[in-house]
GROMACS .gro file of C-alpha atoms in nm:
model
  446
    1UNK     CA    1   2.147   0.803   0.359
    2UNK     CA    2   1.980   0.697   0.632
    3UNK     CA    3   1.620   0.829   0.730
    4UNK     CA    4   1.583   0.995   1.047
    5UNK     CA    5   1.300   0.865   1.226
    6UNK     CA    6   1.072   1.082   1.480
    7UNK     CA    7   0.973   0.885   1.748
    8UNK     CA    8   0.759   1.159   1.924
    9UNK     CA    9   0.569   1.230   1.559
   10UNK     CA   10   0.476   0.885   1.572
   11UNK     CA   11   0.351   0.857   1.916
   12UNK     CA   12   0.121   1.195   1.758
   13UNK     CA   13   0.026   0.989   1.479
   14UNK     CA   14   0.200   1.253   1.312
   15UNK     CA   15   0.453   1.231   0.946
   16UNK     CA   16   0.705   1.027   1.111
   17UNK     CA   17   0.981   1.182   0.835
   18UNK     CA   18   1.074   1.574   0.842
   19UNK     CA   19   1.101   1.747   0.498
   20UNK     CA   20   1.346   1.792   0.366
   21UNK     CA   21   1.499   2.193   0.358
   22UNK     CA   22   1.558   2.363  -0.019
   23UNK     CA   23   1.967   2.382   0.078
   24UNK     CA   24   1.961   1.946   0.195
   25UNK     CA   25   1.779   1.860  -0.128
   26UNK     CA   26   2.003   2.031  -0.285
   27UNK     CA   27   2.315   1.890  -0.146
   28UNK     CA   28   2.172   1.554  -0.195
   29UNK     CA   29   2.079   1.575  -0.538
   30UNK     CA   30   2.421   1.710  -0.613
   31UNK     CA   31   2.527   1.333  -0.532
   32UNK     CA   32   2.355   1.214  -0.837
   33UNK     CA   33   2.628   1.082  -1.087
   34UNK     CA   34   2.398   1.209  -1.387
   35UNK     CA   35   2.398   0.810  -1.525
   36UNK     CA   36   2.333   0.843  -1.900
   37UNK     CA   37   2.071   0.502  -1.882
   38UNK     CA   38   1.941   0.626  -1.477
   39UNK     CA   39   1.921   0.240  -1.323
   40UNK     CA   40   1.665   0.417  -1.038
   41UNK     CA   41   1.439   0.482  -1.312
   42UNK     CA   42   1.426   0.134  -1.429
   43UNK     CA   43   1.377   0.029  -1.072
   44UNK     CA   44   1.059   0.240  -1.043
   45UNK     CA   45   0.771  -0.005  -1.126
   46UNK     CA   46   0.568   0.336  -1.182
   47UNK     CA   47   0.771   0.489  -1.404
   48UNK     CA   48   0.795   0.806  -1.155
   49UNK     CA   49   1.166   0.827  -1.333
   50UNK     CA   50   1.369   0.959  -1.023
   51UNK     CA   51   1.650   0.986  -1.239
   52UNK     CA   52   1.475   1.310  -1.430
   53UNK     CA   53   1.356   1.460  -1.129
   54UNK     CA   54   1.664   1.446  -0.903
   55UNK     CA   55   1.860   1.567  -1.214
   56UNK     CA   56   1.605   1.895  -1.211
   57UNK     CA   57   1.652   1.907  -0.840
   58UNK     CA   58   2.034   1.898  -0.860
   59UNK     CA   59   2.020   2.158  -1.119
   60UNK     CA   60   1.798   2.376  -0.894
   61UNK     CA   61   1.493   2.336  -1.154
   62UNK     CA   62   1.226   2.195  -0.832
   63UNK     CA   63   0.916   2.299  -1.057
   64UNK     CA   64   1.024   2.102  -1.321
   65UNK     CA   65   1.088   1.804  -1.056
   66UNK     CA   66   0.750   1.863  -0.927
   67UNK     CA   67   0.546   1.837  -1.281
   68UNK     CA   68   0.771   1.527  -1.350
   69UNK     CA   69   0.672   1.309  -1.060
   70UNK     CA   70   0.291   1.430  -1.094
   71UNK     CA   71   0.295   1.376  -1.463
   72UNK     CA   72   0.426   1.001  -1.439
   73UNK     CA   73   0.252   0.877  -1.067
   74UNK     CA   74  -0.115   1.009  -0.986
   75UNK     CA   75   0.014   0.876  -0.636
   76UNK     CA   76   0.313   1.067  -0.648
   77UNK     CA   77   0.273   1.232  -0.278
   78UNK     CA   78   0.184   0.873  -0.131
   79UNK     CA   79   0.430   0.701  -0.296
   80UNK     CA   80   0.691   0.962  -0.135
   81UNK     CA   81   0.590   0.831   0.199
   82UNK     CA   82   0.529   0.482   0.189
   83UNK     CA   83   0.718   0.355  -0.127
   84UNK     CA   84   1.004   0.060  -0.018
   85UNK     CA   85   1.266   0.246  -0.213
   86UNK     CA   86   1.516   0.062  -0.088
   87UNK     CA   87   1.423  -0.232  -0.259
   88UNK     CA   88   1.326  -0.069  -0.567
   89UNK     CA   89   1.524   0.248  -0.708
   90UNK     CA   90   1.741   0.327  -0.441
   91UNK     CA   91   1.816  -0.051  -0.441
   92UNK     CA   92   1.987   0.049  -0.803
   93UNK     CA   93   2.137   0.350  -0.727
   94UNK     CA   94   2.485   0.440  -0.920
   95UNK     CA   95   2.588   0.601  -0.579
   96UNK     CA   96   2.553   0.307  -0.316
   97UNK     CA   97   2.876   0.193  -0.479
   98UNK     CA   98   3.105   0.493  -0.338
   99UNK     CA   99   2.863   0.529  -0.040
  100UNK     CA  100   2.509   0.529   0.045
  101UNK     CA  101   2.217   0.558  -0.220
  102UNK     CA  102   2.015   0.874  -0.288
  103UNK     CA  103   1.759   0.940  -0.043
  104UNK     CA  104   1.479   0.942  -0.383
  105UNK     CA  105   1.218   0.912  -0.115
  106UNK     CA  106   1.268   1.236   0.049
  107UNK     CA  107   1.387   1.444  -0.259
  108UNK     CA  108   0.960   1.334  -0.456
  109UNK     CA  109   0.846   1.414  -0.122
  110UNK     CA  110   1.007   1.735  -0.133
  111UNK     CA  111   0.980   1.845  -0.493
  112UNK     CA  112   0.581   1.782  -0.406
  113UNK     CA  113   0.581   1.971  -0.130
  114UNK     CA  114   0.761   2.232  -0.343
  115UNK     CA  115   0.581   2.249  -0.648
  116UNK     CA  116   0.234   2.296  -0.382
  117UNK     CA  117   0.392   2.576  -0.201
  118UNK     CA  118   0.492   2.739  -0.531
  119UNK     CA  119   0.158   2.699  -0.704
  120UNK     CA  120   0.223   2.446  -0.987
  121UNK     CA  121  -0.015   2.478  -1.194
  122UNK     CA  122  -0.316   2.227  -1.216
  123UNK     CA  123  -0.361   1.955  -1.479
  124UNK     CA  124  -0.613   2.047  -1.780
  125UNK     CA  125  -0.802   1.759  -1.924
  126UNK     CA  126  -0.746   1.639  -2.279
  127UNK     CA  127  -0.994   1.701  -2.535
  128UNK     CA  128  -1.318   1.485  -2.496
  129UNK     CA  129  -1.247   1.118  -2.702
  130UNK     CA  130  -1.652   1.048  -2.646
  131UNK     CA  131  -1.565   0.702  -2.507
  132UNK     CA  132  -1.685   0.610  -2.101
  133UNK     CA  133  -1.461   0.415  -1.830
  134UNK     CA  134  -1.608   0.326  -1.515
  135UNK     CA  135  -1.410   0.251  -1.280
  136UNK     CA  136  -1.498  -0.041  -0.953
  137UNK     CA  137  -1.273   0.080  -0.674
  138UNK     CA  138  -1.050   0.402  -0.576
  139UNK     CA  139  -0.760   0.216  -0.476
  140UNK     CA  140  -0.413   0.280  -0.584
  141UNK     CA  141  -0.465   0.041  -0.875
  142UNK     CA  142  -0.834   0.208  -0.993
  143UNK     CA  143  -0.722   0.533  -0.930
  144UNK     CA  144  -0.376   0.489  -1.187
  145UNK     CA  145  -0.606   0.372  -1.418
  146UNK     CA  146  -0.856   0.658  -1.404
  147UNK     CA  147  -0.583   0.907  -1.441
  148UNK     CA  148  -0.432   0.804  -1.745
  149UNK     CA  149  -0.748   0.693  -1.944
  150UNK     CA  150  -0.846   1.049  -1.847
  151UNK     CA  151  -0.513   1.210  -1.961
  152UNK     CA  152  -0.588   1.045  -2.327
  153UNK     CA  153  -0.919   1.232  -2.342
  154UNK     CA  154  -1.199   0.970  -2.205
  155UNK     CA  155  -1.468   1.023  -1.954
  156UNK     CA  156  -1.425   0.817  -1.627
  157UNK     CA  157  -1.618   0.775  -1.323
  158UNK     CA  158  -1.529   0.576  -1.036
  159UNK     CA  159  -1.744   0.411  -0.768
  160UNK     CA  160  -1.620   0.351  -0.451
  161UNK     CA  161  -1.781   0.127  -0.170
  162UNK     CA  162  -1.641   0.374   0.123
  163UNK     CA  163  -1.708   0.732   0.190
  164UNK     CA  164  -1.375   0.842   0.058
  165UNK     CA  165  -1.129   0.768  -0.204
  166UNK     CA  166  -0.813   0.612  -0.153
  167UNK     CA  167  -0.804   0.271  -0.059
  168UNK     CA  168  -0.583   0.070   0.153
  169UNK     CA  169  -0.352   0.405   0.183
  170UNK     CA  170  -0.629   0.571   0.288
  171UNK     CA  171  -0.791   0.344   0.523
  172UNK     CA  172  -0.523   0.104   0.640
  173UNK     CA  173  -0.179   0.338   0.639
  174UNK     CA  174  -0.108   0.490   0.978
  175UNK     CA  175  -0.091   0.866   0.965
  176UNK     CA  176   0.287   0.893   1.108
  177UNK     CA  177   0.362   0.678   0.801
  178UNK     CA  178   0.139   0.817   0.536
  179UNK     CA  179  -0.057   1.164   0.663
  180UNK     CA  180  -0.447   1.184   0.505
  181UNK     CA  181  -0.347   1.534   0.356
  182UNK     CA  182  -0.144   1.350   0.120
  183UNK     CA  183  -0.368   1.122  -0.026
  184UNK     CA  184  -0.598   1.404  -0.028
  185UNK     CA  185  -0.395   1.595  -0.280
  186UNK     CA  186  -0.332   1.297  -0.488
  187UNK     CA  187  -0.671   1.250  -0.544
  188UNK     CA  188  -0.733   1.642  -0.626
  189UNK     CA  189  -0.520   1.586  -0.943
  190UNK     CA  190  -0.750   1.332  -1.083
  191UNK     CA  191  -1.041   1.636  -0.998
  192UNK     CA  192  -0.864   1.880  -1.152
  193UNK     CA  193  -0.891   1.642  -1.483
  194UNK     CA  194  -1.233   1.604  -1.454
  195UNK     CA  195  -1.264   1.245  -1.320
  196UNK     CA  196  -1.596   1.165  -1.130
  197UNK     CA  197  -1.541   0.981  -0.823
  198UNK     CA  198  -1.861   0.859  -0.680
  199UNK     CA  199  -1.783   0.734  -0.280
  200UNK     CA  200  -2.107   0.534  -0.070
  201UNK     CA  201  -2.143   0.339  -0.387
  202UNK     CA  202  -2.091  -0.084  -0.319
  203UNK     CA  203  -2.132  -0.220  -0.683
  204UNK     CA  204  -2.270  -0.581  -0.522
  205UNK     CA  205  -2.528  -0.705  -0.733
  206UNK     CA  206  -2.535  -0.816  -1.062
  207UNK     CA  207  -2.786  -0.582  -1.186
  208UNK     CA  208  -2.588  -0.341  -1.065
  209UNK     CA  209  -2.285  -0.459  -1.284
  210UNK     CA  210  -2.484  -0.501  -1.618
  211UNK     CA  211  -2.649  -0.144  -1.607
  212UNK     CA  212  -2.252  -0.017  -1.575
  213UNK     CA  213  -2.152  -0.217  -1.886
  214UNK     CA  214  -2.462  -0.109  -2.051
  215UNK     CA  215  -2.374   0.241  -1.973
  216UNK     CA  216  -1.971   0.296  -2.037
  217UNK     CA  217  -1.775   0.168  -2.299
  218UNK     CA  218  -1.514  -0.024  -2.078
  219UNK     CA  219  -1.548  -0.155  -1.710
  220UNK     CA  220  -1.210  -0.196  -1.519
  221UNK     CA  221  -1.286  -0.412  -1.216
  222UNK     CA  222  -0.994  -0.272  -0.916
  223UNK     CA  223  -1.172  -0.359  -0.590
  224UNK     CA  224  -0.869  -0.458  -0.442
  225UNK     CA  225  -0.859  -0.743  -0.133
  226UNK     CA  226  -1.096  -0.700   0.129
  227UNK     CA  227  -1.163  -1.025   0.292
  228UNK     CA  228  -0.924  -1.115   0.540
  229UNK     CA  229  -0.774  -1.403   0.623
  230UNK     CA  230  -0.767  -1.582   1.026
  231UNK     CA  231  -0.677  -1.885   1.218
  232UNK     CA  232  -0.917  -2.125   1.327
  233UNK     CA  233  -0.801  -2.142   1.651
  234UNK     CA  234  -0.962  -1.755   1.731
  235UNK     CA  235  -1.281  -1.825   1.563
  236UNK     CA  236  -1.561  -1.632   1.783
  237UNK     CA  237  -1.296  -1.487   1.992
  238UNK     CA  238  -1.419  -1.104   2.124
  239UNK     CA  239  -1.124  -0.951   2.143
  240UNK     CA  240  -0.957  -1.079   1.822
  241UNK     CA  241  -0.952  -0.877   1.488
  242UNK     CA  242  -0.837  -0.845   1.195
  243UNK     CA  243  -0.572  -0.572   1.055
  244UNK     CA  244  -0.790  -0.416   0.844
  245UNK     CA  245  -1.082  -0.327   1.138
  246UNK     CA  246  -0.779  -0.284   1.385
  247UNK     CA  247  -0.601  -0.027   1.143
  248UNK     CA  248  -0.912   0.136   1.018
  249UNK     CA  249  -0.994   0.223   1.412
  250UNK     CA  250  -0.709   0.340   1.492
  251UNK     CA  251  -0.691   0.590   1.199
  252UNK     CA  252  -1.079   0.736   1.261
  253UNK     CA  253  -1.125   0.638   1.647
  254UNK     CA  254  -0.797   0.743   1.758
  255UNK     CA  255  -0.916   0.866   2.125
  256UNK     CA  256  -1.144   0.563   2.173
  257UNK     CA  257  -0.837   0.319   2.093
  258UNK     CA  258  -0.596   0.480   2.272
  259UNK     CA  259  -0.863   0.424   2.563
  260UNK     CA  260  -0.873   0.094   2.500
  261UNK     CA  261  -0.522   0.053   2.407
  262UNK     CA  262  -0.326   0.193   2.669
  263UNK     CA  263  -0.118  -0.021   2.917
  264UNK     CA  264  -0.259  -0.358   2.786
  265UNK     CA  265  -0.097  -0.656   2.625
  266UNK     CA  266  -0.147  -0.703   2.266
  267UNK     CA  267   0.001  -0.960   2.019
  268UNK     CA  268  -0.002  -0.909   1.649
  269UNK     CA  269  -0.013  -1.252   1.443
  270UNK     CA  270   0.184  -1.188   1.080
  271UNK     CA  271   0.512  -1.071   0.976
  272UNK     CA  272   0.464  -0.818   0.661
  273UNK     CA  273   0.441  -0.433   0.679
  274UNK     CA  274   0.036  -0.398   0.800
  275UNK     CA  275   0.192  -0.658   1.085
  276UNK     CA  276   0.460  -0.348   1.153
  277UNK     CA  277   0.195  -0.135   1.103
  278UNK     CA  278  -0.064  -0.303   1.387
  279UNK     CA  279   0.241  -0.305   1.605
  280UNK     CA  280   0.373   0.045   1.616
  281UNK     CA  281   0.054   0.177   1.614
  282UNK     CA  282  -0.043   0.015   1.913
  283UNK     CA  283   0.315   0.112   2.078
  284UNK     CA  284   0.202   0.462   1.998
  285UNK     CA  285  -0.151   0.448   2.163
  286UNK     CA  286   0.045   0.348   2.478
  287UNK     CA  287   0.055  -0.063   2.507
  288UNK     CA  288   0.242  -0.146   2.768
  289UNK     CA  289   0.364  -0.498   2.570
  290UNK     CA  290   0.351  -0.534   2.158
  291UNK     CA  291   0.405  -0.893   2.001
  292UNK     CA  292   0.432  -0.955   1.668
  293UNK     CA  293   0.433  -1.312   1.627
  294UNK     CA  294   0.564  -1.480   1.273
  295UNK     CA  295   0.683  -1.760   1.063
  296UNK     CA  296   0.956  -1.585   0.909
  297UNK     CA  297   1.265  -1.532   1.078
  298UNK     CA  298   1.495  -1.216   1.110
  299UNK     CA  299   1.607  -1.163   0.714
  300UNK     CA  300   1.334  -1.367   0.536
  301UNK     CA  301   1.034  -1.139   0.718
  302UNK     CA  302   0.814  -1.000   0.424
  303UNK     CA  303   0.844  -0.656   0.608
  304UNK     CA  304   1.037  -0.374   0.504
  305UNK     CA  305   1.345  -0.306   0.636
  306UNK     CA  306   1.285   0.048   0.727
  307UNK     CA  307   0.935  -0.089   0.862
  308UNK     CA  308   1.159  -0.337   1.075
  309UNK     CA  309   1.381  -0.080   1.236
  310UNK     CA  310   1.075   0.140   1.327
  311UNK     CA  311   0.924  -0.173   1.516
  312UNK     CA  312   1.239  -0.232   1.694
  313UNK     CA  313   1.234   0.161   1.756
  314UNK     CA  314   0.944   0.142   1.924
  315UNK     CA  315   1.016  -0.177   2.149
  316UNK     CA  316   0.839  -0.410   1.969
  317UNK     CA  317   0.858  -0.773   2.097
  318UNK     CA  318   0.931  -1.019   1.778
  319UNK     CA  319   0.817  -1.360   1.825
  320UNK     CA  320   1.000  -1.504   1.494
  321UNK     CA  321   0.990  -1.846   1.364
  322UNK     CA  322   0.744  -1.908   1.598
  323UNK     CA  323   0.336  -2.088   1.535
  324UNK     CA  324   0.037  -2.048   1.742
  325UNK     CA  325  -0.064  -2.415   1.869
  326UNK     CA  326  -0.351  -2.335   2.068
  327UNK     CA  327  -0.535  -2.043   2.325
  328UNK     CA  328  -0.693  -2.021   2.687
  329UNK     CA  329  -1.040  -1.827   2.705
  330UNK     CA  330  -1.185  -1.641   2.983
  331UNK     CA  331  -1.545  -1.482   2.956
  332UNK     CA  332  -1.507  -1.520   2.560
  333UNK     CA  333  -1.216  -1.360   2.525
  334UNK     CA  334  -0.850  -1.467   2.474
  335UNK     CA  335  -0.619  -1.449   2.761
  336UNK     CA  336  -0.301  -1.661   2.680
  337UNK     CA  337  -0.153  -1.767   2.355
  338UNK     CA  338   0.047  -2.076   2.380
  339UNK     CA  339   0.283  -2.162   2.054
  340UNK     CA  340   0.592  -2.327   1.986
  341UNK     CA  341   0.914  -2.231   1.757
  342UNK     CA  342   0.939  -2.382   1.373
  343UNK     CA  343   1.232  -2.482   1.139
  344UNK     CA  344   1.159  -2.497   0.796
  345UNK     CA  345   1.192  -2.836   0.596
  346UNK     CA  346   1.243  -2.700   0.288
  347UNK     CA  347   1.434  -2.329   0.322
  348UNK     CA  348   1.269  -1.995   0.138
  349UNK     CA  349   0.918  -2.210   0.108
  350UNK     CA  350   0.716  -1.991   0.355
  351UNK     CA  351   0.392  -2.199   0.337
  352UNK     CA  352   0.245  -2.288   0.702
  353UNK     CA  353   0.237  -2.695   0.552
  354UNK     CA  354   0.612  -2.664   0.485
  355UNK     CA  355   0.697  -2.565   0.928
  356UNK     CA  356   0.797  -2.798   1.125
  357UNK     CA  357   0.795  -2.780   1.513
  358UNK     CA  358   1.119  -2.793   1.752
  359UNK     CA  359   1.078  -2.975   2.063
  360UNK     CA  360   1.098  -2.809   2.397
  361UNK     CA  361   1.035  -2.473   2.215
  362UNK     CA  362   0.704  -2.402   2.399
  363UNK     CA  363   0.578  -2.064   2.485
  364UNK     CA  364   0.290  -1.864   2.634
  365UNK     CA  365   0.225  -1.478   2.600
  366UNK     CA  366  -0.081  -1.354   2.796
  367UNK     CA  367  -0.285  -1.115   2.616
  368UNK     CA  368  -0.587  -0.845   2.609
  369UNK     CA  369  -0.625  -0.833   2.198
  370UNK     CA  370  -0.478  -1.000   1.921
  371UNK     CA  371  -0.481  -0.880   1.544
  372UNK     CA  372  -0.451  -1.127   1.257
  373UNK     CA  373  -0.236  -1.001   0.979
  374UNK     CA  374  -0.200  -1.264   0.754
  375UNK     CA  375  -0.339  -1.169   0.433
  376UNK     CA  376  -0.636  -1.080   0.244
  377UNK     CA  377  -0.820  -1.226  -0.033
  378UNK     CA  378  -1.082  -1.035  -0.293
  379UNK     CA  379  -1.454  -1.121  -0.244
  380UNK     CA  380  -1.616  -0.997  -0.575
  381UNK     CA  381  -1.483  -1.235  -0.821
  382UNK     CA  382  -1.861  -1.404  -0.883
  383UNK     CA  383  -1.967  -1.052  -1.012
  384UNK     CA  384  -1.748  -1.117  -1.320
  385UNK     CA  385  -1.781  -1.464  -1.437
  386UNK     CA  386  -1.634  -1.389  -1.768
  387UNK     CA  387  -1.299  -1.341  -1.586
  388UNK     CA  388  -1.097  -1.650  -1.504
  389UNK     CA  389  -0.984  -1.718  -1.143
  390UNK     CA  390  -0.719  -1.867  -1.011
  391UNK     CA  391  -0.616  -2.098  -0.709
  392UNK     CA  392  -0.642  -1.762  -0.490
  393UNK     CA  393  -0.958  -1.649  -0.538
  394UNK     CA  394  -0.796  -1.387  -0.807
  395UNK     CA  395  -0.839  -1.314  -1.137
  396UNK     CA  396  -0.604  -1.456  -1.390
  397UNK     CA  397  -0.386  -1.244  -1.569
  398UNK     CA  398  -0.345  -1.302  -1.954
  399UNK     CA  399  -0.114  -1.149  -2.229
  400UNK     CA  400   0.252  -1.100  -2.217
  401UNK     CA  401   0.318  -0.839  -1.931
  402UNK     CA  402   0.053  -1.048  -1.690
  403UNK     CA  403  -0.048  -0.695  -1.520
  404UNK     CA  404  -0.410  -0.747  -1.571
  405UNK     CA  405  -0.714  -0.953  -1.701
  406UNK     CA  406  -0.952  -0.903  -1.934
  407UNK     CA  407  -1.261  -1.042  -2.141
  408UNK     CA  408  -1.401  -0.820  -2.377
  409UNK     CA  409  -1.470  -0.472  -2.207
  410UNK     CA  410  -1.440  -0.597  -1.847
  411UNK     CA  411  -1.085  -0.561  -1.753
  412UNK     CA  412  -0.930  -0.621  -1.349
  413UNK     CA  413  -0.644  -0.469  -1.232
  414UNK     CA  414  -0.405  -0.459  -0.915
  415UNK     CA  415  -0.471  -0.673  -0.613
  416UNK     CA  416  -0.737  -0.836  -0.750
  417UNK     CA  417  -0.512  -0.951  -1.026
  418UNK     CA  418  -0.173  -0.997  -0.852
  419UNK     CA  419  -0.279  -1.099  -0.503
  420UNK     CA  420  -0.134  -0.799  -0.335
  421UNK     CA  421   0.195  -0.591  -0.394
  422UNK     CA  422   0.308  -0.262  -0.344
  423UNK     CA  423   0.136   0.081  -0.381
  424UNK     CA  424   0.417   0.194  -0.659
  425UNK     CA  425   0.307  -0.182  -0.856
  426UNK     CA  426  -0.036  -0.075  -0.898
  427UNK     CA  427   0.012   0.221  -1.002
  428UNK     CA  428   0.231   0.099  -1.276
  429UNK     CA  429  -0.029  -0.160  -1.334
  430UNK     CA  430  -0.280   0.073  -1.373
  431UNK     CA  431  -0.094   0.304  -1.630
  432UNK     CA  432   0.000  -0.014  -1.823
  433UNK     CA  433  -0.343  -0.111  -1.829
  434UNK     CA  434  -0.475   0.221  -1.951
  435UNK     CA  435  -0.250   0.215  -2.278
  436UNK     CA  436  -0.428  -0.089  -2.337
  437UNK     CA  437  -0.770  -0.034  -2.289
  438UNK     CA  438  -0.726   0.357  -2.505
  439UNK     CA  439  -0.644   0.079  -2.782
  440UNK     CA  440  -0.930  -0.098  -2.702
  441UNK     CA  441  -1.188   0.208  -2.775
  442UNK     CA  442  -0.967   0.337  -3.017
  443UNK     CA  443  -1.009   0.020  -3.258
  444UNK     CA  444  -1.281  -0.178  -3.062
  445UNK     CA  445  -1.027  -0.442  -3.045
  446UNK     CA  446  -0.632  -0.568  -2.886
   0.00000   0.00000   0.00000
């Protein structure tokens, strides 16, 4: 089934997907073919289990589909919005073979939306266990973590370096992909268990770190990536950002960028979803040109497909297989890019070392802003030296599922740990990694 996309909601920074009507979930549920061992469910890195809940959906029991998906994803609501489905469950949908998968995606979203309207009744903590997590970070990864320690019965507090909860969904996502209400109510489940979250609160020293270990019983490190990366060639550059400022803006500053936004030229450097992301949003402020410029080519862009057809929705320019050689400046700023088109030498190896350039490929695109959106890298690992780190600046995962790291009651989690993924993989992370450390202050040892 293919999602409708509302161009005008976007353009309104507004949910860019309608819900779903009682009678269409319905009717798409009903296309379920009930599979005895659901292949969606194993394709959920969460464990949401969209096989259960569009079973209860199909069988008109939307309560029931509502407790499932908050019961198994703390993120349930974001995950609804912003989860690539089709490369996960609906990539292993029974029904693609006869015709088109199950549009999972909109039937959570709607069985959440449901279960709110129809007052589902709130979580109730788990009797006290007298062990204490803190927890460094409120991203998707922290957050999983805090909800299912809490589930077993522990005491967990969070401390977060912004002045609200969330993390990259809440900061980075664009509101026509993933509205703030949503995260909102995410978070309110963890509340309803009794989870502290503490928000203002940069853990940046190591005094700061001891007195936490000194104080709980387990410290899960889940700051995330917040350092990112750019090009050399931009360096000191005024009108040249990164995603993560450019995004942030854009989501809290909305007038004063779509001030400085409108009718001007701006080329996005990256190919992945925040690259989408930087793009669209800047279509919907009113740019008169978007570029997003990229290594990747057509099929092998890191982007989602969905993400893809929204950018080409919104005329967006793609630059593919194409490198930035060098820039012209005028009163500090940047005011042409000039690049040239790549081949790979060896194919599928993505790495900037492995591009080689095509003569008489030369190009120039004049500009008023460029945003780098190449990737981030975590800049707390030398607050936990007992952690290992590896050739990316993150920690090293250990034991057999590699989903986290640990050394004695420190444990790291998420993006820290796998160098960035998806939403849905940290949450999964984070549950995993909460079974483990409830063994861990249940026998003071793995």
């Amino acid at each position: 089934m293919i999602r409708i996309i509302d161009k005008e909601s976007i353009c309104d920074f507004k949910s860019m997907h309608p819900s779903m009507s009682l009678r269409d979930a319905v009717c798409e549920a009903e296309r379920c073919l009930l599979c005895e061992d659901a292949p969606c469910s194993k394709g959920c890195p969460a464990g949401t289990d969209p096989g259960k809940f569009i079973r209860q959906i199909k069988f008109k029991n939307i309560k029931g589909a509502a407790r499932t998906i908050r019961n198994n994803n703390i993120l349930g609501s974001t995950c609804a919005h912003i989860c690539p489905t089709d490369k996960l469950c609906e990539m292993n949908c029974s029904a693609m073979k006869l015709e088109a998968p199950i549009n999972i995606s909109a039937l959570q979203k709607f069985a959440i939306e449901y279960g709110r309207q129809n007052n589902l009744e709130k979580l109730e903590s788990s009797s006290g266990s007298g062990k204490k997590v803190a927890v460094i970070g409120a991203g998707p990864a922290g957050l999983s973590t805090a909800y299912e320690l809490a589930k077993k019965g522990h005491s967990i507090e969070i401390f977060e370096k912004e002045k609200m909860a969330g993390g990259v969904p809440a900061w980075n996502i664009p509101e026509f992909r993933l509205p703030a209400d949503e995260i909102a109510q995410d978070i309110g489940k963890l509340r309803d268990l009794g989870v502290i979250i503490h928000t203002n609160q940069h853990i940046n020293t190591l005094e700061e770190v001891d007195k936490l270990k000194s104080e709980f019983d387990a410290l899960v490190v889940a700051t995330g990536l917040n350092k990112a990366f750019g090009l050399n060639v931009f360096q000191d550059a005024e009108n040249v950002t990164d995603y993560m400022t450019w995004l942030k803006k854009i989501k809290f500053s909305n007038s004063e960028m779509k001030t400085s936004v409108a009718n001007k030229r701006i080329a996005v450097v990256g190919g992945g979803s925040v690259a989408v992301d930087c793009c669209v949003s800047a279509k919907a402020l009113g740019a008169a040109k978007v570029y997003m410029i990229s290594l990747e080519e057509g099929d092998d862009l890191p982007a989602d497909k969905e993400e893809i057809r929204l950018a080409q929705r919104m005329n967006v320019i793609f630059k593919s297989s194409s490198m930035i050689k060098s820039i012209d400046m005028k009163d500090g700023k940047v005011s042409l890019l000039r690049g040239m088109e790549i081949a790979w030498k060896e194919p599928e190896n993505f790495n900037p070392s492995n591009a080689t350039e095509v003569e008489g490929t030369d190009f120039s695109i004049p500009v008023d802003y460029v945003v780098q959106a190449i990737g981030t890298k975590p800049d707390y690992y030398n607050l936990f030296s007992e952690l290992k780190l590896g050739p990316k600046s993150c920690f090293v995962a250990e034991g057999d599922e590699k989903m986290w790291a640990s050394s004695g009651c420190t444990f790291a989690v998420g993006d820290v740990v796998n160098g960035g993924a998806t939403v849905v993989r940290a949450v999964g992370e984070g549950k995993k990694l909460a079974e483990h450390i409830d063994k861990f202050l249940a026998r003071g040892e793995i």
